CSV table of C-alpha atoms and ligand atoms in Angstrom, one decimal:
chain,number,residue,atom,x,y,z
A,1,UNK,CA,51.5,-6.1,-107.2
A,2,UNK,CA,54.6,-4.9,-105.5
A,3,UNK,CA,55.9,-8.3,-104.5
A,4,UNK,CA,55.5,-9.2,-108.1
A,5,UNK,CA,57.5,-6.2,-109.2
A,6,UNK,CA,60.3,-6.7,-106.8
A,7,UNK,CA,60.5,-10.3,-107.8
A,8,UNK,CA,60.7,-9.2,-111.4
A,9,UNK,CA,63.6,-6.9,-110.6
A,10,UNK,CA,65.6,-9.7,-109.2
A,11,UNK,CA,65.5,-11.6,-112.5
A,12,UNK,CA,65.4,-8.8,-115.0
A,13,UNK,CA,67.6,-10.2,-117.6
A,14,UNK,CA,65.9,-13.6,-117.5
A,15,UNK,CA,62.6,-11.8,-118.1
A,16,UNK,CA,64.0,-9.8,-120.9
A,17,UNK,CA,65.3,-12.9,-122.6
A,18,UNK,CA,62.0,-14.7,-122.1
A,19,UNK,CA,60.1,-11.7,-123.6
A,20,UNK,CA,62.4,-11.7,-126.6
A,21,UNK,CA,61.9,-15.3,-127.1
A,22,UNK,CA,58.2,-15.5,-126.6
A,23,UNK,CA,57.2,-12.2,-128.2
A,24,UNK,CA,53.9,-10.8,-126.9
A,25,UNK,CA,53.4,-13.7,-124.6
A,26,UNK,CA,50.5,-13.8,-122.3
A,27,UNK,CA,51.2,-13.1,-118.6
A,28,UNK,CA,52.3,-15.9,-116.5
A,29,UNK,CA,50.0,-17.6,-114.1
A,30,UNK,CA,50.6,-16.0,-110.8
A,31,UNK,CA,52.0,-18.3,-108.2
A,32,UNK,CA,50.6,-16.0,-105.5
A,33,UNK,CA,47.5,-17.3,-103.6
A,34,UNK,CA,44.2,-16.2,-105.1
A,35,UNK,CA,43.4,-12.6,-104.1
A,36,UNK,CA,39.7,-13.1,-104.9
A,37,UNK,CA,39.4,-9.7,-106.6
A,38,UNK,CA,37.8,-9.5,-110.0
A,39,UNK,CA,41.1,-9.2,-111.9
A,40,UNK,CA,44.4,-10.7,-111.3
A,41,UNK,CA,47.4,-8.6,-110.2
A,42,UNK,CA,48.4,-6.1,-112.7
A,43,UNK,CA,44.9,-5.7,-114.1
A,44,UNK,CA,42.0,-3.6,-113.1
A,45,UNK,CA,38.3,-3.9,-113.9
A,46,UNK,CA,37.1,-1.7,-116.6
A,47,UNK,CA,33.4,-1.2,-116.2
A,48,UNK,CA,33.1,0.2,-119.7
A,49,UNK,CA,34.5,-2.7,-121.6
A,50,UNK,CA,33.5,-5.2,-118.9
A,51,UNK,CA,37.1,-6.5,-119.1
A,52,UNK,CA,40.1,-6.6,-117.0
A,53,UNK,CA,42.5,-3.9,-118.2
A,54,UNK,CA,46.3,-3.8,-117.9
A,55,UNK,CA,47.5,-1.3,-115.3
A,56,UNK,CA,50.4,0.9,-116.5
A,57,UNK,CA,52.6,0.7,-113.4
A,58,UNK,CA,55.2,3.0,-115.0
A,59,UNK,CA,52.6,5.8,-114.6
A,60,UNK,CA,50.9,4.8,-111.4
A,61,UNK,CA,53.8,3.8,-109.2
A,62,UNK,CA,56.1,6.7,-108.3
A,63,UNK,CA,59.7,5.8,-109.1
A,64,UNK,CA,58.8,2.3,-110.3
A,65,UNK,CA,62.3,2.0,-111.5
A,66,UNK,CA,65.3,3.6,-109.7
A,67,UNK,CA,68.5,5.1,-111.1
A,68,UNK,CA,69.4,4.6,-114.7
A,69,UNK,CA,66.8,1.9,-115.2
A,70,UNK,CA,63.8,2.7,-117.5
A,71,UNK,CA,60.3,1.5,-116.8
A,72,UNK,CA,58.7,-0.7,-119.4
A,73,UNK,CA,55.0,-1.4,-118.9
A,74,UNK,CA,53.9,-4.9,-119.6
A,75,UNK,CA,50.7,-6.7,-119.4
A,76,UNK,CA,50.1,-7.7,-115.9
A,77,UNK,CA,53.4,-6.1,-114.7
A,78,UNK,CA,56.3,-3.9,-115.7
A,79,UNK,CA,59.9,-4.1,-116.4
A,80,UNK,CA,63.0,-2.1,-115.4
A,81,UNK,CA,65.6,-2.3,-118.1
A,82,UNK,CA,68.9,-0.4,-118.7
A,83,UNK,CA,68.3,2.6,-120.8
A,84,UNK,CA,70.6,1.1,-123.4
A,85,UNK,CA,68.6,-2.0,-123.8
A,86,UNK,CA,66.8,-2.3,-127.0
A,87,UNK,CA,63.3,-3.6,-126.8
A,88,UNK,CA,62.5,-5.5,-129.9
A,89,UNK,CA,58.9,-6.1,-129.2
A,90,UNK,CA,56.8,-3.0,-128.8
A,91,UNK,CA,55.1,-3.8,-125.5
A,92,UNK,CA,52.8,-0.8,-126.0
A,93,UNK,CA,51.8,-1.9,-129.4
A,94,UNK,CA,48.5,-1.4,-131.0
A,95,UNK,CA,47.9,-5.1,-131.3
A,96,UNK,CA,45.0,-6.9,-129.8
A,97,UNK,CA,45.1,-7.0,-126.1
A,98,UNK,CA,46.2,-10.3,-124.6
A,99,UNK,CA,43.7,-12.6,-123.1
A,100,UNK,CA,42.5,-11.3,-119.8
A,101,UNK,CA,42.5,-13.8,-116.9
A,102,UNK,CA,38.9,-14.6,-116.2
A,103,UNK,CA,37.2,-13.5,-112.9
A,104,UNK,CA,37.2,-16.2,-110.3
A,105,UNK,CA,34.1,-18.3,-110.5
A,106,UNK,CA,32.0,-18.0,-107.2
A,107,UNK,CA,31.9,-21.7,-106.7
A,108,UNK,CA,35.7,-21.7,-106.6
A,109,UNK,CA,35.8,-19.7,-103.2
A,110,UNK,CA,38.3,-21.4,-100.9
A,111,UNK,CA,37.1,-22.9,-97.6
A,112,UNK,CA,36.0,-20.3,-95.2
A,113,UNK,CA,34.9,-17.9,-97.9
A,114,UNK,CA,31.6,-17.5,-99.8
A,115,UNK,CA,30.5,-15.4,-102.7
A,116,UNK,CA,28.5,-12.3,-102.1
A,117,UNK,CA,26.0,-10.6,-104.5
A,118,UNK,CA,28.9,-9.2,-106.5
A,119,UNK,CA,30.3,-12.7,-106.8
A,120,UNK,CA,33.3,-11.7,-104.7
A,121,UNK,CA,34.6,-14.2,-102.1
A,122,UNK,CA,34.0,-12.8,-98.6
A,123,UNK,CA,35.0,-14.3,-95.3
A,124,UNK,CA,32.4,-16.5,-93.5
A,125,UNK,CA,32.0,-15.6,-89.8
A,126,UNK,CA,31.8,-19.1,-88.5
A,127,UNK,CA,31.4,-17.8,-84.9
A,128,UNK,CA,28.1,-16.0,-85.5
A,129,UNK,CA,26.8,-18.6,-87.9
A,130,UNK,CA,27.3,-21.5,-85.4
A,131,UNK,CA,29.6,-23.2,-87.9
A,132,UNK,CA,32.3,-23.7,-85.2
A,133,UNK,CA,32.9,-26.5,-82.7
A,134,UNK,CA,34.1,-24.4,-79.8
A,135,UNK,CA,33.0,-25.6,-76.4
A,136,UNK,CA,30.6,-23.5,-74.4
A,137,UNK,CA,33.5,-22.7,-72.1
A,138,UNK,CA,35.5,-21.3,-75.0
A,139,UNK,CA,35.4,-18.1,-76.9
A,140,UNK,CA,35.1,-18.2,-80.7
A,141,UNK,CA,37.2,-15.8,-82.7
A,142,UNK,CA,36.5,-15.3,-86.4
A,143,UNK,CA,39.6,-15.2,-88.6
A,144,UNK,CA,39.9,-14.5,-92.4
A,145,UNK,CA,39.0,-17.9,-93.8
A,146,UNK,CA,38.7,-19.6,-90.5
A,147,UNK,CA,38.1,-19.2,-86.8
A,148,UNK,CA,39.8,-19.9,-83.4
A,149,UNK,CA,38.6,-21.3,-80.1
A,150,UNK,CA,40.3,-19.6,-77.1
A,151,UNK,CA,39.9,-19.5,-73.4
A,152,UNK,CA,38.7,-16.3,-71.8
A,153,UNK,CA,41.1,-14.3,-69.7
A,154,UNK,CA,41.6,-16.0,-66.3
A,155,UNK,CA,40.8,-19.4,-67.8
A,156,UNK,CA,43.2,-22.0,-69.1
A,157,UNK,CA,42.6,-25.0,-71.3
A,158,UNK,CA,42.6,-28.3,-69.5
A,159,UNK,CA,41.8,-31.0,-72.0
A,160,UNK,CA,39.0,-29.7,-74.2
A,161,UNK,CA,37.5,-27.3,-71.7
A,162,UNK,CA,38.5,-24.0,-70.3
A,163,UNK,CA,38.9,-24.0,-66.5
A,164,UNK,CA,39.0,-21.0,-64.2
A,165,UNK,CA,42.5,-20.3,-62.9
A,166,UNK,CA,42.6,-20.0,-59.1
A,167,UNK,CA,44.9,-17.0,-58.9
A,168,UNK,CA,44.7,-17.1,-55.1
A,169,UNK,CA,47.0,-20.1,-55.2
A,170,UNK,CA,49.7,-17.8,-56.3
A,171,UNK,CA,49.6,-15.5,-53.3
A,172,UNK,CA,48.9,-12.4,-55.3
A,173,UNK,CA,47.3,-10.6,-52.4
A,174,UNK,CA,48.9,-9.3,-49.2
A,175,UNK,CA,45.9,-10.1,-46.9
A,176,UNK,CA,43.1,-12.0,-48.4
A,177,UNK,CA,42.4,-13.3,-51.9
A,178,UNK,CA,39.0,-14.1,-53.3
A,179,UNK,CA,38.9,-16.2,-56.5
A,180,UNK,CA,36.3,-15.1,-59.0
A,181,UNK,CA,35.3,-16.8,-62.2
A,182,UNK,CA,38.0,-15.6,-64.6
A,183,UNK,CA,39.7,-13.3,-62.2
A,184,UNK,CA,40.4,-12.6,-58.5
A,185,UNK,CA,40.0,-9.8,-56.0
A,186,UNK,CA,42.2,-8.9,-53.1
A,187,UNK,CA,40.7,-7.9,-49.8
A,188,UNK,CA,42.2,-6.3,-46.7
A,189,UNK,CA,41.6,-6.9,-43.0
A,190,UNK,CA,39.6,-4.3,-41.2
A,191,UNK,CA,41.5,-1.1,-40.7
A,192,UNK,CA,43.4,-1.5,-44.0
A,193,UNK,CA,42.5,-0.7,-47.6
A,194,UNK,CA,43.8,-1.8,-50.9
A,195,UNK,CA,46.8,0.0,-52.2
A,196,UNK,CA,47.0,1.5,-55.7
A,197,UNK,CA,48.2,-1.9,-57.1
A,198,UNK,CA,45.0,-3.5,-55.8
A,199,UNK,CA,47.1,-6.2,-54.0
A,200,UNK,CA,48.9,-4.7,-51.1
A,201,UNK,CA,47.0,-3.4,-48.1
A,202,UNK,CA,47.7,0.0,-46.5
A,203,UNK,CA,46.7,1.3,-43.1
A,204,UNK,CA,43.6,3.4,-43.0
A,205,UNK,CA,43.9,6.6,-40.9
A,206,UNK,CA,40.5,6.2,-39.3
A,207,UNK,CA,41.1,9.5,-37.4
A,208,UNK,CA,41.0,11.4,-40.7
A,209,UNK,CA,38.1,9.4,-41.9
A,210,UNK,CA,35.6,10.3,-39.2
A,211,UNK,CA,36.5,7.8,-36.5
A,212,UNK,CA,33.8,8.2,-33.8
A,213,UNK,CA,36.1,9.4,-31.1
A,214,UNK,CA,34.4,12.0,-28.9
A,215,UNK,CA,37.6,13.8,-27.9
A,216,UNK,CA,41.0,12.6,-29.1
A,217,UNK,CA,41.8,10.0,-31.8
A,218,UNK,CA,45.1,8.2,-32.3
A,219,UNK,CA,45.7,6.3,-35.5
A,220,UNK,CA,47.7,3.1,-35.2
A,221,UNK,CA,48.6,0.3,-37.6
A,222,UNK,CA,45.3,-1.3,-38.6
A,223,UNK,CA,43.2,0.4,-36.0
A,224,UNK,CA,42.7,3.5,-33.9
A,225,UNK,CA,42.3,4.5,-30.3
A,226,UNK,CA,40.1,7.0,-28.7
A,227,UNK,CA,41.4,9.0,-25.7
A,228,UNK,CA,39.9,11.6,-23.5
A,229,UNK,CA,41.1,15.0,-22.3
A,230,UNK,CA,42.4,15.2,-18.8
A,231,UNK,CA,39.6,15.0,-16.3
A,232,UNK,CA,37.5,12.8,-18.6
A,233,UNK,CA,37.5,9.0,-18.8
A,234,UNK,CA,36.8,6.8,-21.7
A,235,UNK,CA,33.4,5.2,-21.7
A,236,UNK,CA,33.1,1.4,-22.0
A,237,UNK,CA,32.1,1.9,-25.6
A,238,UNK,CA,35.7,3.0,-26.3
A,239,UNK,CA,34.6,6.2,-28.1
A,240,UNK,CA,32.8,8.6,-25.8
A,241,UNK,CA,34.2,10.4,-22.9
A,242,UNK,CA,32.5,11.2,-19.6
A,243,UNK,CA,33.6,13.6,-17.0
A,244,UNK,CA,35.6,12.1,-14.2
A,245,UNK,CA,34.1,12.7,-10.8
A,246,UNK,CA,37.4,13.4,-9.1
A,247,UNK,CA,35.6,14.2,-5.9
A,248,UNK,CA,34.4,10.7,-5.6
A,249,UNK,CA,37.9,9.4,-5.7
A,250,UNK,CA,39.1,10.7,-2.4
A,251,UNK,CA,37.7,12.7,0.5
A,252,UNK,CA,41.2,14.2,0.9
A,253,UNK,CA,41.2,16.1,-2.3
A,254,UNK,CA,39.8,19.2,-0.6
A,255,UNK,CA,40.0,20.1,3.0
A,256,UNK,CA,36.4,21.3,3.1
A,257,UNK,CA,34.3,20.8,0.0
A,258,UNK,CA,35.0,19.3,-3.4
A,259,UNK,CA,33.0,20.5,-6.4
A,260,UNK,CA,33.2,18.4,-9.6
A,261,UNK,CA,33.2,20.3,-12.8
A,262,UNK,CA,33.4,19.2,-16.5
A,263,UNK,CA,37.0,18.0,-16.8
A,264,UNK,CA,38.2,19.2,-13.5
A,265,UNK,CA,37.3,19.8,-9.9
A,266,UNK,CA,37.6,22.7,-7.4
A,267,UNK,CA,37.8,23.0,-3.7
A,268,UNK,CA,35.6,25.4,-1.8
A,269,UNK,CA,35.9,26.8,1.7
A,270,UNK,CA,33.2,27.9,4.2
A,271,UNK,CA,32.5,31.5,4.9
A,272,UNK,CA,35.3,33.2,6.8
A,273,UNK,CA,37.9,31.0,5.2
A,274,UNK,CA,40.0,31.4,2.0
A,275,UNK,CA,41.4,28.7,-0.3
A,276,UNK,CA,45.1,28.1,0.2
A,277,UNK,CA,47.3,25.9,-2.0
A,278,UNK,CA,44.2,24.8,-4.0
A,279,UNK,CA,42.9,22.4,-1.4
A,280,UNK,CA,43.3,23.9,2.1
A,281,UNK,CA,41.1,26.4,3.9
A,282,UNK,CA,42.7,29.1,5.9
A,283,UNK,CA,40.8,31.4,8.3
A,284,UNK,CA,40.5,34.9,7.1
A,285,UNK,CA,41.7,37.3,9.8
A,286,UNK,CA,39.1,40.0,9.3
A,287,UNK,CA,40.8,42.1,12.0
A,288,UNK,CA,44.0,42.1,10.1
A,289,UNK,CA,42.5,42.4,6.6
A,290,UNK,CA,40.2,45.2,7.6
A,291,UNK,CA,37.2,43.3,6.6
A,292,UNK,CA,35.6,43.9,10.0
A,293,UNK,CA,33.0,46.4,11.0
A,294,UNK,CA,34.1,47.2,14.5
A,295,UNK,CA,33.7,50.7,15.8
A,296,UNK,CA,36.4,53.0,17.3
A,297,UNK,CA,35.3,52.0,20.8
A,298,UNK,CA,35.6,48.4,20.0
A,299,UNK,CA,38.3,45.9,19.7
A,300,UNK,CA,38.3,43.4,16.9
A,301,UNK,CA,38.8,39.8,17.9
A,302,UNK,CA,39.4,37.3,15.2
A,303,UNK,CA,38.5,33.6,15.6
A,304,UNK,CA,38.3,30.6,13.3
A,305,UNK,CA,35.6,31.4,10.8
A,306,UNK,CA,34.7,34.9,12.0
A,307,UNK,CA,35.5,37.7,14.3
A,308,UNK,CA,33.9,39.6,17.2
A,309,UNK,CA,33.7,43.2,18.1
A,310,UNK,CA,34.1,43.7,21.8
A,311,UNK,CA,33.8,46.9,23.8
A,312,UNK,CA,37.2,48.1,24.6
A,313,UNK,CA,35.9,49.2,28.0
A,314,UNK,CA,34.7,46.0,29.6
A,315,UNK,CA,35.1,47.0,33.2
A,316,UNK,CA,32.1,46.9,35.4
A,317,UNK,CA,31.7,48.5,38.8
A,318,UNK,CA,33.6,48.4,41.1
A,319,UNK,CA,36.3,47.8,38.5
A,320,UNK,CA,37.9,50.6,36.8
A,321,UNK,CA,39.8,50.4,33.5
A,322,UNK,CA,43.5,50.7,33.7
A,323,UNK,CA,44.4,49.6,30.2
A,324,UNK,CA,42.8,48.2,27.1
A,325,UNK,CA,42.3,44.7,28.5
A,326,UNK,CA,42.7,45.2,32.2
A,327,UNK,CA,40.3,46.2,34.9
A,328,UNK,CA,41.3,46.9,38.5
A,329,UNK,CA,39.4,46.8,41.7
A,330,UNK,CA,40.9,49.5,43.9
A,331,UNK,CA,41.8,48.2,47.4
A,332,UNK,CA,40.5,51.4,48.8
A,333,UNK,CA,37.0,50.4,47.6
A,334,UNK,CA,35.3,48.3,50.3
A,335,UNK,CA,33.4,46.5,47.6
A,336,UNK,CA,36.7,45.1,46.3
A,337,UNK,CA,37.6,43.3,49.5
A,338,UNK,CA,36.2,39.9,48.4
A,339,UNK,CA,36.9,40.5,44.7
A,340,UNK,CA,39.9,39.6,42.6
A,341,UNK,CA,42.0,42.6,42.5
A,342,UNK,CA,42.2,42.6,38.7
A,343,UNK,CA,40.6,41.1,35.7
A,344,UNK,CA,42.5,40.7,32.5
A,345,UNK,CA,40.6,40.0,29.3
A,346,UNK,CA,42.1,37.6,26.8
A,347,UNK,CA,40.7,35.9,23.7
A,348,UNK,CA,41.7,32.7,21.9
A,349,UNK,CA,40.3,30.5,19.2
A,350,UNK,CA,40.6,26.7,18.8
A,351,UNK,CA,39.4,24.4,16.1
A,352,UNK,CA,36.8,21.7,16.6
A,353,UNK,CA,37.6,18.1,17.5
A,354,UNK,CA,41.1,18.6,18.7
A,355,UNK,CA,42.6,15.4,20.1
A,356,UNK,CA,42.8,15.6,23.8
A,357,UNK,CA,44.3,16.3,26.3
A,358,UNK,CA,45.5,19.5,24.5
A,359,UNK,CA,47.4,22.3,26.0
A,360,UNK,CA,45.6,25.4,24.9
A,361,UNK,CA,46.8,28.4,27.0
A,362,UNK,CA,49.6,29.1,29.3
A,363,UNK,CA,49.1,31.4,32.3
A,364,UNK,CA,52.0,33.3,33.6
A,365,UNK,CA,52.3,35.4,36.7
A,366,UNK,CA,53.5,38.8,35.7
A,367,UNK,CA,55.0,39.8,39.0
A,368,UNK,CA,56.8,37.5,41.4
A,369,UNK,CA,57.1,38.2,45.1
A,370,UNK,CA,59.9,36.5,47.0
A,371,UNK,CA,58.6,33.7,49.1
A,372,UNK,CA,55.2,33.9,47.5
A,373,UNK,CA,53.3,30.9,46.2
A,374,UNK,CA,51.0,31.1,43.2
A,375,UNK,CA,48.1,28.7,42.8
A,376,UNK,CA,45.9,28.5,39.7
A,377,UNK,CA,42.4,27.4,39.3
A,378,UNK,CA,39.4,27.7,37.0
A,379,UNK,CA,37.0,29.9,38.9
A,380,UNK,CA,34.1,30.0,36.4
A,381,UNK,CA,32.9,28.9,33.0
A,382,UNK,CA,33.9,25.2,33.2
A,383,UNK,CA,30.7,23.7,34.5
A,384,UNK,CA,31.0,20.7,32.2
A,385,UNK,CA,34.7,20.1,33.0
A,386,UNK,CA,35.8,20.5,29.5
A,387,UNK,CA,39.1,22.1,30.8
A,388,UNK,CA,41.5,21.6,33.6
A,389,UNK,CA,44.6,23.4,34.9
A,390,UNK,CA,48.0,21.8,35.1
A,391,UNK,CA,50.3,23.8,37.2
A,392,UNK,CA,53.8,24.0,35.8
A,393,UNK,CA,55.5,25.9,38.7
A,394,UNK,CA,55.0,28.7,41.1
A,395,UNK,CA,54.5,31.3,38.4
A,396,UNK,CA,52.9,29.5,35.5
A,397,UNK,CA,50.2,26.9,34.7
A,398,UNK,CA,48.7,25.4,31.6
A,399,UNK,CA,45.0,25.4,30.6
A,400,UNK,CA,44.3,21.9,29.2
A,401,UNK,CA,41.4,20.9,27.0
A,402,UNK,CA,40.1,17.7,28.6
A,403,UNK,CA,37.4,16.7,26.1
A,404,UNK,CA,37.0,17.0,22.4
A,405,UNK,CA,34.6,19.9,21.7
A,406,UNK,CA,32.8,20.8,18.6
A,407,UNK,CA,32.0,24.3,17.5
A,408,UNK,CA,30.8,26.7,16.9
A,409,UNK,CA,31.0,27.3,20.6
A,410,UNK,CA,32.3,29.8,23.0
A,411,UNK,CA,33.6,29.5,26.6
A,412,UNK,CA,34.3,32.3,29.0
A,413,UNK,CA,36.7,31.0,31.6
A,414,UNK,CA,37.8,32.9,34.7
A,415,UNK,CA,41.3,31.6,35.4
A,416,UNK,CA,42.3,32.7,38.9
A,417,UNK,CA,45.7,33.0,40.2
A,418,UNK,CA,45.9,33.2,44.0
A,419,UNK,CA,49.2,34.5,45.4
A,420,UNK,CA,49.9,33.5,49.0
A,421,UNK,CA,52.7,34.4,51.3
A,422,UNK,CA,52.2,32.5,54.6
A,423,UNK,CA,54.9,34.4,56.4
A,424,UNK,CA,53.3,37.7,55.7
A,425,UNK,CA,49.8,36.1,55.8
A,426,UNK,CA,49.3,37.8,52.5
A,427,UNK,CA,46.7,36.6,50.0
A,428,UNK,CA,45.8,38.1,46.6
A,429,UNK,CA,43.7,37.0,43.7
A,430,UNK,CA,43.7,38.1,40.1
A,431,UNK,CA,41.6,36.7,37.3
A,432,UNK,CA,42.3,36.1,33.7
A,433,UNK,CA,39.0,36.2,31.9
A,434,UNK,CA,39.7,34.0,28.8
A,435,UNK,CA,37.2,33.7,26.0
A,436,UNK,CA,37.7,30.5,24.1
A,437,UNK,CA,36.1,30.4,20.7
A,438,UNK,CA,35.7,27.0,19.2
A,439,UNK,CA,35.4,27.1,15.4
A,440,UNK,CA,32.9,25.0,13.5
A,441,UNK,CA,35.5,23.1,11.6
A,442,UNK,CA,38.7,21.2,12.3
A,443,UNK,CA,40.7,23.8,10.5
B,501,NAG,C1,42.5,-1.3,-59.1
B,501,NAG,O1,41.1,-1.5,-59.2
B,501,NAG,C2,40.4,-0.4,-59.6
B,501,NAG,C3,38.9,-0.7,-59.5
B,501,NAG,O2,38.7,-2.0,-59.9
B,501,NAG,C4,40.8,-0.1,-61.1
B,501,NAG,O3,40.1,1.0,-61.5
B,501,NAG,C5,42.3,0.2,-61.1
B,501,NAG,O4,42.7,0.4,-62.4
B,501,NAG,C6,43.1,-1.0,-60.5
B,501,NAG,N1,44.5,-0.6,-60.4
B,501,NAG,C7,45.4,-1.5,-60.8
B,501,NAG,C8,46.8,-1.0,-60.6
B,501,NAG,O5,45.2,-2.6,-61.2
B,502,NAG,C1,58.0,28.4,44.9
B,502,NAG,O1,57.4,28.1,46.2
B,502,NAG,C2,58.2,27.4,47.0
B,502,NAG,C3,57.5,27.0,48.3
B,502,NAG,O2,56.4,26.2,48.0
B,502,NAG,C4,59.4,28.3,47.4
B,502,NAG,O3,60.3,27.6,48.2
B,502,NAG,C5,60.1,28.8,46.1
B,502,NAG,O4,61.1,29.7,46.4
B,502,NAG,C6,59.1,29.4,45.2
B,502,NAG,N1,59.8,29.7,44.0
B,502,NAG,C7,59.6,30.9,43.3
B,502,NAG,C8,60.4,31.0,42.0
B,502,NAG,O5,58.9,31.8,43.7
């Protein structure tokens, strides 16, 4: 109706002239396409009279005419005329109504429409009623009065058929592309996952997603690495960690005993020794540390791996004690005539398996007589010849270990110094009673 009205407005004067000439002329035939309603534009169906009735647009359309124009209703339309214009023909007259355009006959529905029960023309859905000639590969779309054959998304028409588009040819995907009927899917290499755009691939942080590393996990581009704490080594499976047996690597890790522990190792020392600098064993000097149980009448003697309590008074008849470690045989006593005039007690400790020959103890004459000559020898305790004496000069000699010995073992050697003066036909003998402890170990 509105296009009709606006069209009218464009040629108002022409209309007015026509009306004046034609009088109560019947409405023109509409040039608009059939609207397939019961009544033509400008009329409405009156169920009472069973006729089409003119619509008074001047009342139903707000501001049908603008400004100084006045609205004149007319059969099948309306007019806007200047207020000054005189209307000769009374358009609202009481005269008989003009002939009403007849309702469209059902058989006159245009192609693609069909009449329904109310004899209105309604669209035919060619797609559901198999009235189309779309190919099976095509989609049928119903349109008012017709239909359309289209290709589904992801297909394109080649000749009469719809053919899947191989989107993978266009390198849409960063890693891998899988063409699917009508679409495609991007896939990523292991260790990556699709990004938010479903095309690019982003690294997966496997460490945060439960990577099966037993101890430490390091994410890297496209993969991850398992590592172990210090003291553990990665198992062949690449995930689990097993304790490293450091002790099996080298026998030099510990001087005495290596004990493997989870993730580490420790060195241990035998009794009587203490650990020093994590791997070495050092003899504990029980005599110095007070860890001994020697009595007042005893002297504490330390040796490798232990100690000994010896009686401070070691002198046996006919010897008498003259100091803590010295016994004297008085010349006045006849029993002393064939005996060394003095016995001095000394103690020393050596380790096992020393390389030989090894100087172990130096003997020194304490008093020197002019013209005298001192000779040194091992008088007792060397039955197996493990030691010998190397004389250095008149007043000193060296006790030498001749054979490698293994402890624990103990020697008591009587080292005799014979002093001779041929001019004065003087001969004297004194003994150094040396106890040699051999420790059980090489340290
Ligand atoms: C990516 O794919 C998912 C699942 O198919 C979908 O929900 C999402 O909308 C897609 N995102 C984009 C950007 O296409
Ligand atoms: C060592 O003995 C020699 C004789 O064998 C003698 O001539 C020399 O003076 C002595 N030396 C000492 C320091 O007693």
